Coordinates of C-alpha atoms and ligand atoms in Angstrom, one line a residue:
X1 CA 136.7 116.0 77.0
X2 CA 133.9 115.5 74.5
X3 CA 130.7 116.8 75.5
X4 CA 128.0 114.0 75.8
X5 CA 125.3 114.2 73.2
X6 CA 123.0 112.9 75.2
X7 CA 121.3 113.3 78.8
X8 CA 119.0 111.5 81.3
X9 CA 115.8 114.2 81.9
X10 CA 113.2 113.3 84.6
X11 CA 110.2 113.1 82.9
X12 CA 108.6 114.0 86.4
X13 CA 110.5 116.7 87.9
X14 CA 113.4 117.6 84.7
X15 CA 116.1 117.0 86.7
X16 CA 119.1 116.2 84.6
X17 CA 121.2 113.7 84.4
X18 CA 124.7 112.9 82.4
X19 CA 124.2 109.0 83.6
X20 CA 120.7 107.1 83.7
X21 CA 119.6 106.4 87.4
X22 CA 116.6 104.1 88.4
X23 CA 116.0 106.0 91.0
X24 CA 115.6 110.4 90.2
X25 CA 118.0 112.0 91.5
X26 CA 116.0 114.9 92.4
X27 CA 112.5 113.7 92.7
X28 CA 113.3 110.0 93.7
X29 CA 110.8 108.8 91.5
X30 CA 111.4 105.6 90.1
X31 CA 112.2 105.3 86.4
X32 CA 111.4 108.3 85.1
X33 CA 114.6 108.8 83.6
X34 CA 114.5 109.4 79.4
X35 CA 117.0 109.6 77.8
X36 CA 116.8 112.9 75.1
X37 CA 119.5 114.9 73.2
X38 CA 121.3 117.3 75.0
X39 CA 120.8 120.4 74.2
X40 CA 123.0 122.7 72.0
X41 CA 125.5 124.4 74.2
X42 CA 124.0 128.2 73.5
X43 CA 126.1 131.1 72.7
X44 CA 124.9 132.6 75.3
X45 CA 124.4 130.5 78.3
X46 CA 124.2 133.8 80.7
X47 CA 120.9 134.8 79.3
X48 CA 122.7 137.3 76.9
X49 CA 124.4 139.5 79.5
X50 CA 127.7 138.9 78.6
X51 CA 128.3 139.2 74.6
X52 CA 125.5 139.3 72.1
X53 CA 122.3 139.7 73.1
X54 CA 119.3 138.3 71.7
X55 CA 117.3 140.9 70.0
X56 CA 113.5 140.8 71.6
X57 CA 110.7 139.5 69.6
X58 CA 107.4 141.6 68.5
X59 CA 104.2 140.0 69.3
X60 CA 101.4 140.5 66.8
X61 CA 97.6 140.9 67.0
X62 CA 95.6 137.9 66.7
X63 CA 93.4 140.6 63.9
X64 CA 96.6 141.0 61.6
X65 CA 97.7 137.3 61.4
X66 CA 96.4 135.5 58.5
X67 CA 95.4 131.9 59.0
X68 CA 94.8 130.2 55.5
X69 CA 92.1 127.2 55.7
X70 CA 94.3 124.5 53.8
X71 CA 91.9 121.8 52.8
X72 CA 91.3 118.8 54.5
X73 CA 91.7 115.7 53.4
X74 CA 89.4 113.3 53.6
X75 CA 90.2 109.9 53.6
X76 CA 87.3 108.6 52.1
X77 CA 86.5 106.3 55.5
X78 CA 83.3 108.0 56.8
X79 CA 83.6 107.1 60.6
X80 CA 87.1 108.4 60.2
X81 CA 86.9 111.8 58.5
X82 CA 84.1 112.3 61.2
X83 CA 86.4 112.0 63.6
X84 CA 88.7 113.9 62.4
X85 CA 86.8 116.7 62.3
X86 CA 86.2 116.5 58.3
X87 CA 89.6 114.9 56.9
X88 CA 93.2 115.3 57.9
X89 CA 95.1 118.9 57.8
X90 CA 97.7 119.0 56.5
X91 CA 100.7 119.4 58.3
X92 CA 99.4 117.9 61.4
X93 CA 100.1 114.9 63.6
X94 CA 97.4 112.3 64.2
X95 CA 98.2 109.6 66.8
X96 CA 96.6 106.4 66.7
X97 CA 96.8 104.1 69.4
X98 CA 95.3 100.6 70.4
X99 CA 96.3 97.5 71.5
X100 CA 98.3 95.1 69.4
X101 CA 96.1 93.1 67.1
X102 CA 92.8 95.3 67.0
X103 CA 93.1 96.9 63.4
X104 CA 95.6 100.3 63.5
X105 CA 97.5 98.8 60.3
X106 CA 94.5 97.7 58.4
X107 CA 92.8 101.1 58.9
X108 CA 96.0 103.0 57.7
X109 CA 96.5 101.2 55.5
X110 CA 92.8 101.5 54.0
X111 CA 92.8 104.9 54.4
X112 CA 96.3 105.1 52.3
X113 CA 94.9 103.2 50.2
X114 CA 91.6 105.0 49.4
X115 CA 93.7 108.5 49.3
X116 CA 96.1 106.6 46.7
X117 CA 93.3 105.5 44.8
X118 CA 91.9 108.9 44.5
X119 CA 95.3 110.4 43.7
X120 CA 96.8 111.8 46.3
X121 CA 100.6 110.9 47.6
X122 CA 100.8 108.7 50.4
X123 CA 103.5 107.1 51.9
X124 CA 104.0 104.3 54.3
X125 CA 106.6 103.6 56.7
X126 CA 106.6 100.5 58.8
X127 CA 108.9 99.5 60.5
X128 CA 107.0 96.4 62.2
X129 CA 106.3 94.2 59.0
X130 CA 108.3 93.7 56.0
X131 CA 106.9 95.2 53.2
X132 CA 106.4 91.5 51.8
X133 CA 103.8 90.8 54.9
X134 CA 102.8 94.8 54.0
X135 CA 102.1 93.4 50.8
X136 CA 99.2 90.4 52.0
X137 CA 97.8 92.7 53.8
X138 CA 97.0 94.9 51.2
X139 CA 96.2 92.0 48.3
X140 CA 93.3 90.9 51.1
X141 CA 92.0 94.9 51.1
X142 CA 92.6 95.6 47.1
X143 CA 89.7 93.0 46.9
X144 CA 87.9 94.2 49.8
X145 CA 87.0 97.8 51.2
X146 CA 90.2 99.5 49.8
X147 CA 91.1 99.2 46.2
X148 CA 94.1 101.0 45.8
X149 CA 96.3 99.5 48.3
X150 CA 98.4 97.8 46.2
X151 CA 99.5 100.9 44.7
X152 CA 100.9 102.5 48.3
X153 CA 104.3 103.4 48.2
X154 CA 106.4 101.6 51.3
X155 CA 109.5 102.1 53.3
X156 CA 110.2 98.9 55.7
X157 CA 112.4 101.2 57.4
X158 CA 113.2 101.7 61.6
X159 CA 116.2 104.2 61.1
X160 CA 114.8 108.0 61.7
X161 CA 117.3 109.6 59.4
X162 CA 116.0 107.7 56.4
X163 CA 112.6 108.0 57.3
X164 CA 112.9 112.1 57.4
X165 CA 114.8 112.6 54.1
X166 CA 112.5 110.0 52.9
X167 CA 110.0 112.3 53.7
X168 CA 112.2 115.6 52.6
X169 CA 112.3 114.1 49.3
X170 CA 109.0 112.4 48.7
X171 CA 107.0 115.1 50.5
X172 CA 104.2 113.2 50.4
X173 CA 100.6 114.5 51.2
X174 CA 99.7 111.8 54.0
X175 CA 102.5 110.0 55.8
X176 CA 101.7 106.8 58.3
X177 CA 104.5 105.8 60.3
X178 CA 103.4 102.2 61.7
X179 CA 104.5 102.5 63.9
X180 CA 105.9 105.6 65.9
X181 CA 107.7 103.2 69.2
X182 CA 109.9 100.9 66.2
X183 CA 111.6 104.2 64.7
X184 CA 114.9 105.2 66.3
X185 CA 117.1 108.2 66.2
X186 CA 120.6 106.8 66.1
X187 CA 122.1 109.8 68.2
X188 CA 120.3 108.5 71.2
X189 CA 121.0 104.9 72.8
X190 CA 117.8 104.0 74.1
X191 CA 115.9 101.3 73.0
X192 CA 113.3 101.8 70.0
X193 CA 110.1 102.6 72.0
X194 CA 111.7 104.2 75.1
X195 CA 110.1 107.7 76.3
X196 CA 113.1 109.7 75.3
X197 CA 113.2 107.6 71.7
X198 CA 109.3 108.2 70.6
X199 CA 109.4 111.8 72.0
X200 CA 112.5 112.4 69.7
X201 CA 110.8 110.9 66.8
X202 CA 107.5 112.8 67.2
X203 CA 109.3 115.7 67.3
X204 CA 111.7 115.7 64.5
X205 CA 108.7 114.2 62.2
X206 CA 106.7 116.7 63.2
X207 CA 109.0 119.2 62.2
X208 CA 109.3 118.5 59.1
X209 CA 105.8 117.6 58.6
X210 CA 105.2 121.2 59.4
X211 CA 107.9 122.1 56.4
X212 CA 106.6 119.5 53.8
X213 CA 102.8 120.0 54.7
X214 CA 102.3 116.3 55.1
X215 CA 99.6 115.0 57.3
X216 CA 101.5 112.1 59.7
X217 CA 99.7 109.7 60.9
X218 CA 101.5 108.2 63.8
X219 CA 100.4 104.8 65.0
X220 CA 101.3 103.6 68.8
X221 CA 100.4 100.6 70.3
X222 CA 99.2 101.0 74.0
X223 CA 98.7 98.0 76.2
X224 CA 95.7 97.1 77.8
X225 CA 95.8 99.2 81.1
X226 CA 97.7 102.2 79.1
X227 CA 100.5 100.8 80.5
X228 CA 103.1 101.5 78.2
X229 CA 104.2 104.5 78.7
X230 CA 105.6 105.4 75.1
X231 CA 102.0 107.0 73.2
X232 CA 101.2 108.6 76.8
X233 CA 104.1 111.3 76.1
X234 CA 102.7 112.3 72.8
X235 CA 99.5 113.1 73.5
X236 CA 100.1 116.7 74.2
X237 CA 102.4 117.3 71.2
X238 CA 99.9 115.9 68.1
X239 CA 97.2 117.4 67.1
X240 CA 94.5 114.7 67.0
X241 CA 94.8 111.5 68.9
X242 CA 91.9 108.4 68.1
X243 CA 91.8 105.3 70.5
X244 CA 91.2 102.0 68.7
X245 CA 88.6 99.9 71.8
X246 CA 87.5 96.3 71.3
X247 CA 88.5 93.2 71.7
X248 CA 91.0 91.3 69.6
X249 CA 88.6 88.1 69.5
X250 CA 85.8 90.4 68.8
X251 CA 84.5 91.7 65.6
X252 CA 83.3 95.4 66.6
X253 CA 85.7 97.9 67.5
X254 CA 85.2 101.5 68.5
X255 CA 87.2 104.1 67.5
X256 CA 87.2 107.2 69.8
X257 CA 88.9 110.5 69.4
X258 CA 90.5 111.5 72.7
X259 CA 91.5 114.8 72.2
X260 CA 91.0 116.7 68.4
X261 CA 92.7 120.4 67.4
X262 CA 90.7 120.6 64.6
X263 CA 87.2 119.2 65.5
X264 CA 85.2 118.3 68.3
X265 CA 86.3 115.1 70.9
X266 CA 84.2 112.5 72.9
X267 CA 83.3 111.0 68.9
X268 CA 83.1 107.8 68.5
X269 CA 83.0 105.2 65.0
X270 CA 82.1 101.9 65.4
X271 CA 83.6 99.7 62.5
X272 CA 83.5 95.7 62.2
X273 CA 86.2 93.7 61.4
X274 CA 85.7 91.5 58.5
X275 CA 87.8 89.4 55.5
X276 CA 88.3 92.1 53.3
X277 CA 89.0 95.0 56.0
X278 CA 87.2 97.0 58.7
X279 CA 83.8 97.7 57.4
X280 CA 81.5 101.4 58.9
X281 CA 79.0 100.1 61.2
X282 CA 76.3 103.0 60.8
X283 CA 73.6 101.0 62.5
X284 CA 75.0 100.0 65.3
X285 CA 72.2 100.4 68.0
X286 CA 69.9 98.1 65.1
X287 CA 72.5 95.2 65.1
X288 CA 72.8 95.1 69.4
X289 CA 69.4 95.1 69.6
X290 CA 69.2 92.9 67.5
X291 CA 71.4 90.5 69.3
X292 CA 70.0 91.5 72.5
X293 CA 68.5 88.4 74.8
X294 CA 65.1 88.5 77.1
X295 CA 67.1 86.6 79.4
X296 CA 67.4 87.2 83.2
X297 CA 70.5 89.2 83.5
X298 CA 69.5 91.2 80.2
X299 CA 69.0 95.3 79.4
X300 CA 69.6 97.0 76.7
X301 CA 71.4 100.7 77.8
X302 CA 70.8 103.9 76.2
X303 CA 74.2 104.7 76.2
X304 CA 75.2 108.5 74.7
X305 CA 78.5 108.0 72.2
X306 CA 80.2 111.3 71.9
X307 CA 77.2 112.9 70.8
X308 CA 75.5 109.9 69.3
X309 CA 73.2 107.7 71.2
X310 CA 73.6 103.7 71.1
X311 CA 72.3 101.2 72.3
X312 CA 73.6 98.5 73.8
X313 CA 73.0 94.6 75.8
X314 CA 74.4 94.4 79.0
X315 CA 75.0 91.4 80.5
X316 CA 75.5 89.6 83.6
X317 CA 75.8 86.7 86.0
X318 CA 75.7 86.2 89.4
X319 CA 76.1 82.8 91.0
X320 CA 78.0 81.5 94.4
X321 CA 81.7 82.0 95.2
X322 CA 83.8 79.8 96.5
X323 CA 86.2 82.4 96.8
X324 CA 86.5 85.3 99.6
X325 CA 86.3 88.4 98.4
X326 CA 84.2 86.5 95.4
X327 CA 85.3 87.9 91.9
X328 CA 84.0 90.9 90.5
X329 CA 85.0 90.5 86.6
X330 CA 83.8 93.0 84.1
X331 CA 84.4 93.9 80.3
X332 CA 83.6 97.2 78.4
X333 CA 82.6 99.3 81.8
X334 CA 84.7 100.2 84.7
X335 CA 85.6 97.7 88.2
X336 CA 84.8 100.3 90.2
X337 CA 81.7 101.7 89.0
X338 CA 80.4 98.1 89.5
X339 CA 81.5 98.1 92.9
X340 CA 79.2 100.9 93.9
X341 CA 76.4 99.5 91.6
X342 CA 76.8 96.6 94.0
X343 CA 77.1 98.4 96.9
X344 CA 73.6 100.5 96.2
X345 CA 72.1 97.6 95.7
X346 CA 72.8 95.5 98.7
X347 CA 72.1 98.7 100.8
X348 CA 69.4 100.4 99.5
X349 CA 67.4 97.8 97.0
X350 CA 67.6 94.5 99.0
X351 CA 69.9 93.1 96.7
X352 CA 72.7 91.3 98.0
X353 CA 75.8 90.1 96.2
X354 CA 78.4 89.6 99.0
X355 CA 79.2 86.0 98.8
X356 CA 78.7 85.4 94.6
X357 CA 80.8 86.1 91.7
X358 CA 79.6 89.2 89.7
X359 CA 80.2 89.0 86.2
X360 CA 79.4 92.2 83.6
X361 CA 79.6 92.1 80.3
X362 CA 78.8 95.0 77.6
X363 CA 78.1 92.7 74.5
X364 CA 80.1 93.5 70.7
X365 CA 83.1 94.7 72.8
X366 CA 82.0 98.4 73.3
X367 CA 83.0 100.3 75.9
X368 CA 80.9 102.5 78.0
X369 CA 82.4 105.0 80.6
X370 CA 79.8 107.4 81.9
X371 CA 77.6 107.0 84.9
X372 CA 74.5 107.0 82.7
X373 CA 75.3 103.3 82.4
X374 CA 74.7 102.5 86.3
X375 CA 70.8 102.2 85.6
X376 CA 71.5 99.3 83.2
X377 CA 74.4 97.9 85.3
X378 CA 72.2 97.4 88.2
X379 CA 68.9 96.5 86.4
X380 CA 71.2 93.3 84.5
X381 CA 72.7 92.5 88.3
X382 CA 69.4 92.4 89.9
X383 CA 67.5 90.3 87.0
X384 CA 70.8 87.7 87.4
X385 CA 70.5 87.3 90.8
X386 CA 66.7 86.5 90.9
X387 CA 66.4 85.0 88.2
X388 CA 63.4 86.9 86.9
X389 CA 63.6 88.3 82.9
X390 CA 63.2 92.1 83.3
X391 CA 59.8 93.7 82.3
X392 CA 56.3 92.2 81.4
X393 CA 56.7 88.9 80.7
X394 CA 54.8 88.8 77.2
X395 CA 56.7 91.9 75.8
X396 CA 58.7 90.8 72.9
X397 CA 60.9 93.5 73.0
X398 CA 64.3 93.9 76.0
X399 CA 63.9 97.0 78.2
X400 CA 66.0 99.7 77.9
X401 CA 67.3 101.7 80.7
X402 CA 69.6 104.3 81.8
X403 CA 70.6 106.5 84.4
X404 CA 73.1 107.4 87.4
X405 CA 73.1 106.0 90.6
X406 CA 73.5 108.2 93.8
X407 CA 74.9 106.5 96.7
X408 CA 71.9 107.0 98.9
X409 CA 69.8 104.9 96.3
X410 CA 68.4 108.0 94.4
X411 CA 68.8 107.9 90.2
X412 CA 70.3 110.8 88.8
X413 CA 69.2 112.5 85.9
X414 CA 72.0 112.1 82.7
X415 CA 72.7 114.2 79.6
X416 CA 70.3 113.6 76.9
X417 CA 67.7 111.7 78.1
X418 CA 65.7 112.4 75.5
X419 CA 68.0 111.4 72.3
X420 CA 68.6 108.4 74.4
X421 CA 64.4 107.6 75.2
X422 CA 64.0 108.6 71.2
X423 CA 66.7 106.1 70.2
X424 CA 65.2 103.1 72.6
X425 CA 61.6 104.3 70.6
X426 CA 63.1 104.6 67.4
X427 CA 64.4 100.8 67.8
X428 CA 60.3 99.7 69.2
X429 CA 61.8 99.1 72.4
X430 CA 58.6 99.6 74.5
X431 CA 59.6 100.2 78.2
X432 CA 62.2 102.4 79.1
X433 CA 63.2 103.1 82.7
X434 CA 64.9 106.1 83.3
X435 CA 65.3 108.4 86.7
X436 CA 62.2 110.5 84.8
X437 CA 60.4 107.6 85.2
X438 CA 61.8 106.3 88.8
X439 CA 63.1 108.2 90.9
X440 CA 65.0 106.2 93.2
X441 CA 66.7 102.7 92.2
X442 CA 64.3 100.3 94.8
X443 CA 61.1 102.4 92.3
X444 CA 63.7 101.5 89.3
X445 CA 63.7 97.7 89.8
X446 CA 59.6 97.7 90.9
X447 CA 59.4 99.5 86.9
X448 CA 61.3 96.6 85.9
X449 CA 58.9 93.8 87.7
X450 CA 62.2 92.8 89.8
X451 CA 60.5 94.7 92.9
X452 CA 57.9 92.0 94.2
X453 CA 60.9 89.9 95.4
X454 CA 62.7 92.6 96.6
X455 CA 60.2 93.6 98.8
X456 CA 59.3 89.7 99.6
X457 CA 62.9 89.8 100.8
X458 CA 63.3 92.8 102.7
Ligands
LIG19 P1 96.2 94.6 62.3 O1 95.7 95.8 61.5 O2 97.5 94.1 61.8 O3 96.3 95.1 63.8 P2 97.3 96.1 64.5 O4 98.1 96.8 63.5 O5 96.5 97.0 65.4 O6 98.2 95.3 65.4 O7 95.2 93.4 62.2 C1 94.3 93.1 63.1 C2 93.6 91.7 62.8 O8 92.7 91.9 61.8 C3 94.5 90.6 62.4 O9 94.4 89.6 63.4 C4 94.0 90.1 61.1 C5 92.6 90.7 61.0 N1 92.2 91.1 59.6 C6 91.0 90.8 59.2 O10 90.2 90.1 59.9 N2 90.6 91.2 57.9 C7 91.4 91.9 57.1 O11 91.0 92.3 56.0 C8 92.7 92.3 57.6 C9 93.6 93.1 56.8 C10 93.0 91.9 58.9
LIG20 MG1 100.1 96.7 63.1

């Protein structure tokens, strides 16, 4: 009988599997199954024992192993060579994932475009568009932020094999395969997309990546909750991997690198999208403060970027529910650090929210996850539910605020608090309250002229 060339491994526990199950055999997971190659019956399946055995290897000293410095290549995008750690090196595998519609093409394709422009090889591989629609994308960059783009070279391609002699034969210096789940290896019969189908492809492309030299960038879509679980298995295997943050409808995105071999993590670019391509934004604390309201329900947060400090409006609204639980909605911070903003402030500042809708919305799109953004949170909750425009009245400026929030009402000191007072400065913001300045959250909303209700209430 012919051996299968393929299996069903558990991407929880390994077992494996000649037929796919729903259900693990051996964990009894639910579909975890993946489909992957099966492996290549070894000459020696007894551990070498029996026959020839496999001569041992030598390890070597860190000291005598040379490690050349191959150049990087920089792309010529200034947000994204930052985040790369200085340009792409070669040989390595750059995942770039995002949600459908928020710029991955248009970036790639800039950056190939810009590296073609300047001389390099680049090659792209979609296999999403035709490479007529490949083609309007590029007319609307040549005229805009990336001249050069007309001049990529393009496979429309979805067929692994071609795309790796392709590659074999062109051994080009930067690759972007747009994108990474519409590729398919034709020995395996999953679906393009599937775990065991993306991990086969990020393997056999890196390989040869590693041959040819060529920097891949790989580009995976990942739905809004992360719920697709195709760019998930990759993240250990490439080097680098960006997330692409916004809002689809929205014209700032963030670009944040998750995890980075070759440079530091926790970065984060903000770029705009406009007609002719995604344009740096370099000042992007000026432009949200600019755009910031004095409007109950306003602060402007000292948030820390990576390393940078921005700033940015937060918004919200509180009015009465019809609905039991009321809704809690939010957009660029996290449900549950609400909830225990909200909970704080019932309990410990006289603020109660239990029976109104709570809406929270970081304004451009950006996305803030770090407890210094509690302060802020609260402060724009508290100012929506009185009704009262926080700070002096006649101050032309918005306050800025930030800080964690303990459960028993106490505000906790955050990392660089004084890049994030300097930045509030630097943009004239006049009053900034911080857990320096109070040092619970009942002091922080007295700082922030919300406290004379409060206490009339309590
Ligand atoms: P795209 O890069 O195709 O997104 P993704 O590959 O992540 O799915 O395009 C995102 C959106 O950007 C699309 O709706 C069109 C818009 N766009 C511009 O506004 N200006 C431009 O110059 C380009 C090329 C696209
Ligand atoms: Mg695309």
């Amino acid at each position: 009988m012919a051996r299968p060339t393929t299996v069903y491994v558990c991407s929880s526990c390994a077992h494996v599997a000649a037929k796919w199950h729903g259900q693990c055999p051996g964990c009894e997971e639910w579909n975890t199954m993946a489909e992957e190659r099966a492996p290549a019956r070894s000459a020696s399946a007894d551990g070498g024992l029996r026959g020839r055995r496999t001569p041992a290897a030598r390890p070597i000293p860190l000291r005598e192993i040379s490690a050349d410095r191959a150049p990087r290549i920089a792309c010529g995008i200034g947000e994204l060579d930052r985040l790369l750690g200085g340009g792409l090196v070669p040989g390595s595998l750059v995942l770039i994932g995002g949600s459908p519609g928020i710029g991955k093409s248009t970036l790639t394709t800039m950056a190939l475009g810009l590296l073609q422009g300047a001389g390099r090889r680049t090659l792209y591989v979609s296999g999403e568009e035709s490479a007529g629609q490949i083609r309007l994308r590029a007319e609307r960059l040549e005229a805009g932020a990336a001249p050069g783009a007309l001049d990529i070279p393009v496979l429309a391609e979805t067929d692994l094999d071609v795309v790796l002699a392709t590659l074999e034969a062109q051994a080009p210096e930067v690759c972007v395969i747009d994108s990474v789940q519409t590729l398919a290896a034709a020995e395996l019969s999953g679906a393009p997309g599937t775990v065991g189908q993306v991990r086969e492809v990020a393997h056999r492309l890196m390989a040869v990546a590693k041959r040819t030299g060529t920097a891949v960038v790989l580009v995976g879509h990942v739905t809004k909750d992360g719920a697709l679980a195709g760019p998930r298995v990759l993240e250990h295997l490439v080097d680098c991997v960006l997330q692409f943050e916004g809002e689809r409808e929205r014209t700032y995105r963030t670009l944040r690198a998750l995890k980075n071999r070759f440079g530091s993590t926790n970065d984060v670019g903000v770029f705009e999208m406009r007609d002719g391509g995604l344009v740096e934004v370099l000042d992007a604390s000026a432009r949200f403060v600019g755009e910031a309201t004095r409007a109950p329900g306003s602060v402007v947060l000292a948030a820390m970027e990576g390393s940078r400090p921005l700033l940015v409006e937060v918004q919200a609204l509180v009015s009465p529910s019809e609905l039991v639980p009321p809704r809690r909605v939010v957009n660029g911070i996290d449900r549950n650090r609400l909830a225990l903003v909200l909970a704080v402030l019932a309990r410990h500042a006289g603020v109660g929210t239990g029976t109104a809708d709570v809406f929270v919305n970081v304004v451009g799109g950006v996305r803030v996850d770090e407890p210094g953004a509690d302060l802020a949170i609260a402060l724009a909750v508290a100012g929506a539910a009185r009704g009262v425009v926080l700070g002096e009245t006649d101050s032309p400026t918005p306050v800025a605020a930030f800080g964690e929030i303990g459960l028993t009402g106490e505000l906790r000191s955050v990392a660089h608090h004084d890049r994030r007072r300097e930045e509030a400065e630097k943009f004239g913001l006049g009053q900034i309250i911080s857990p320096e300045s109070a040092p619970t959250l009942r002091d922080a909303l007295r700082a922030g002229a919300l406290g004379r209700r409060v206490h009339a209430a309590a």
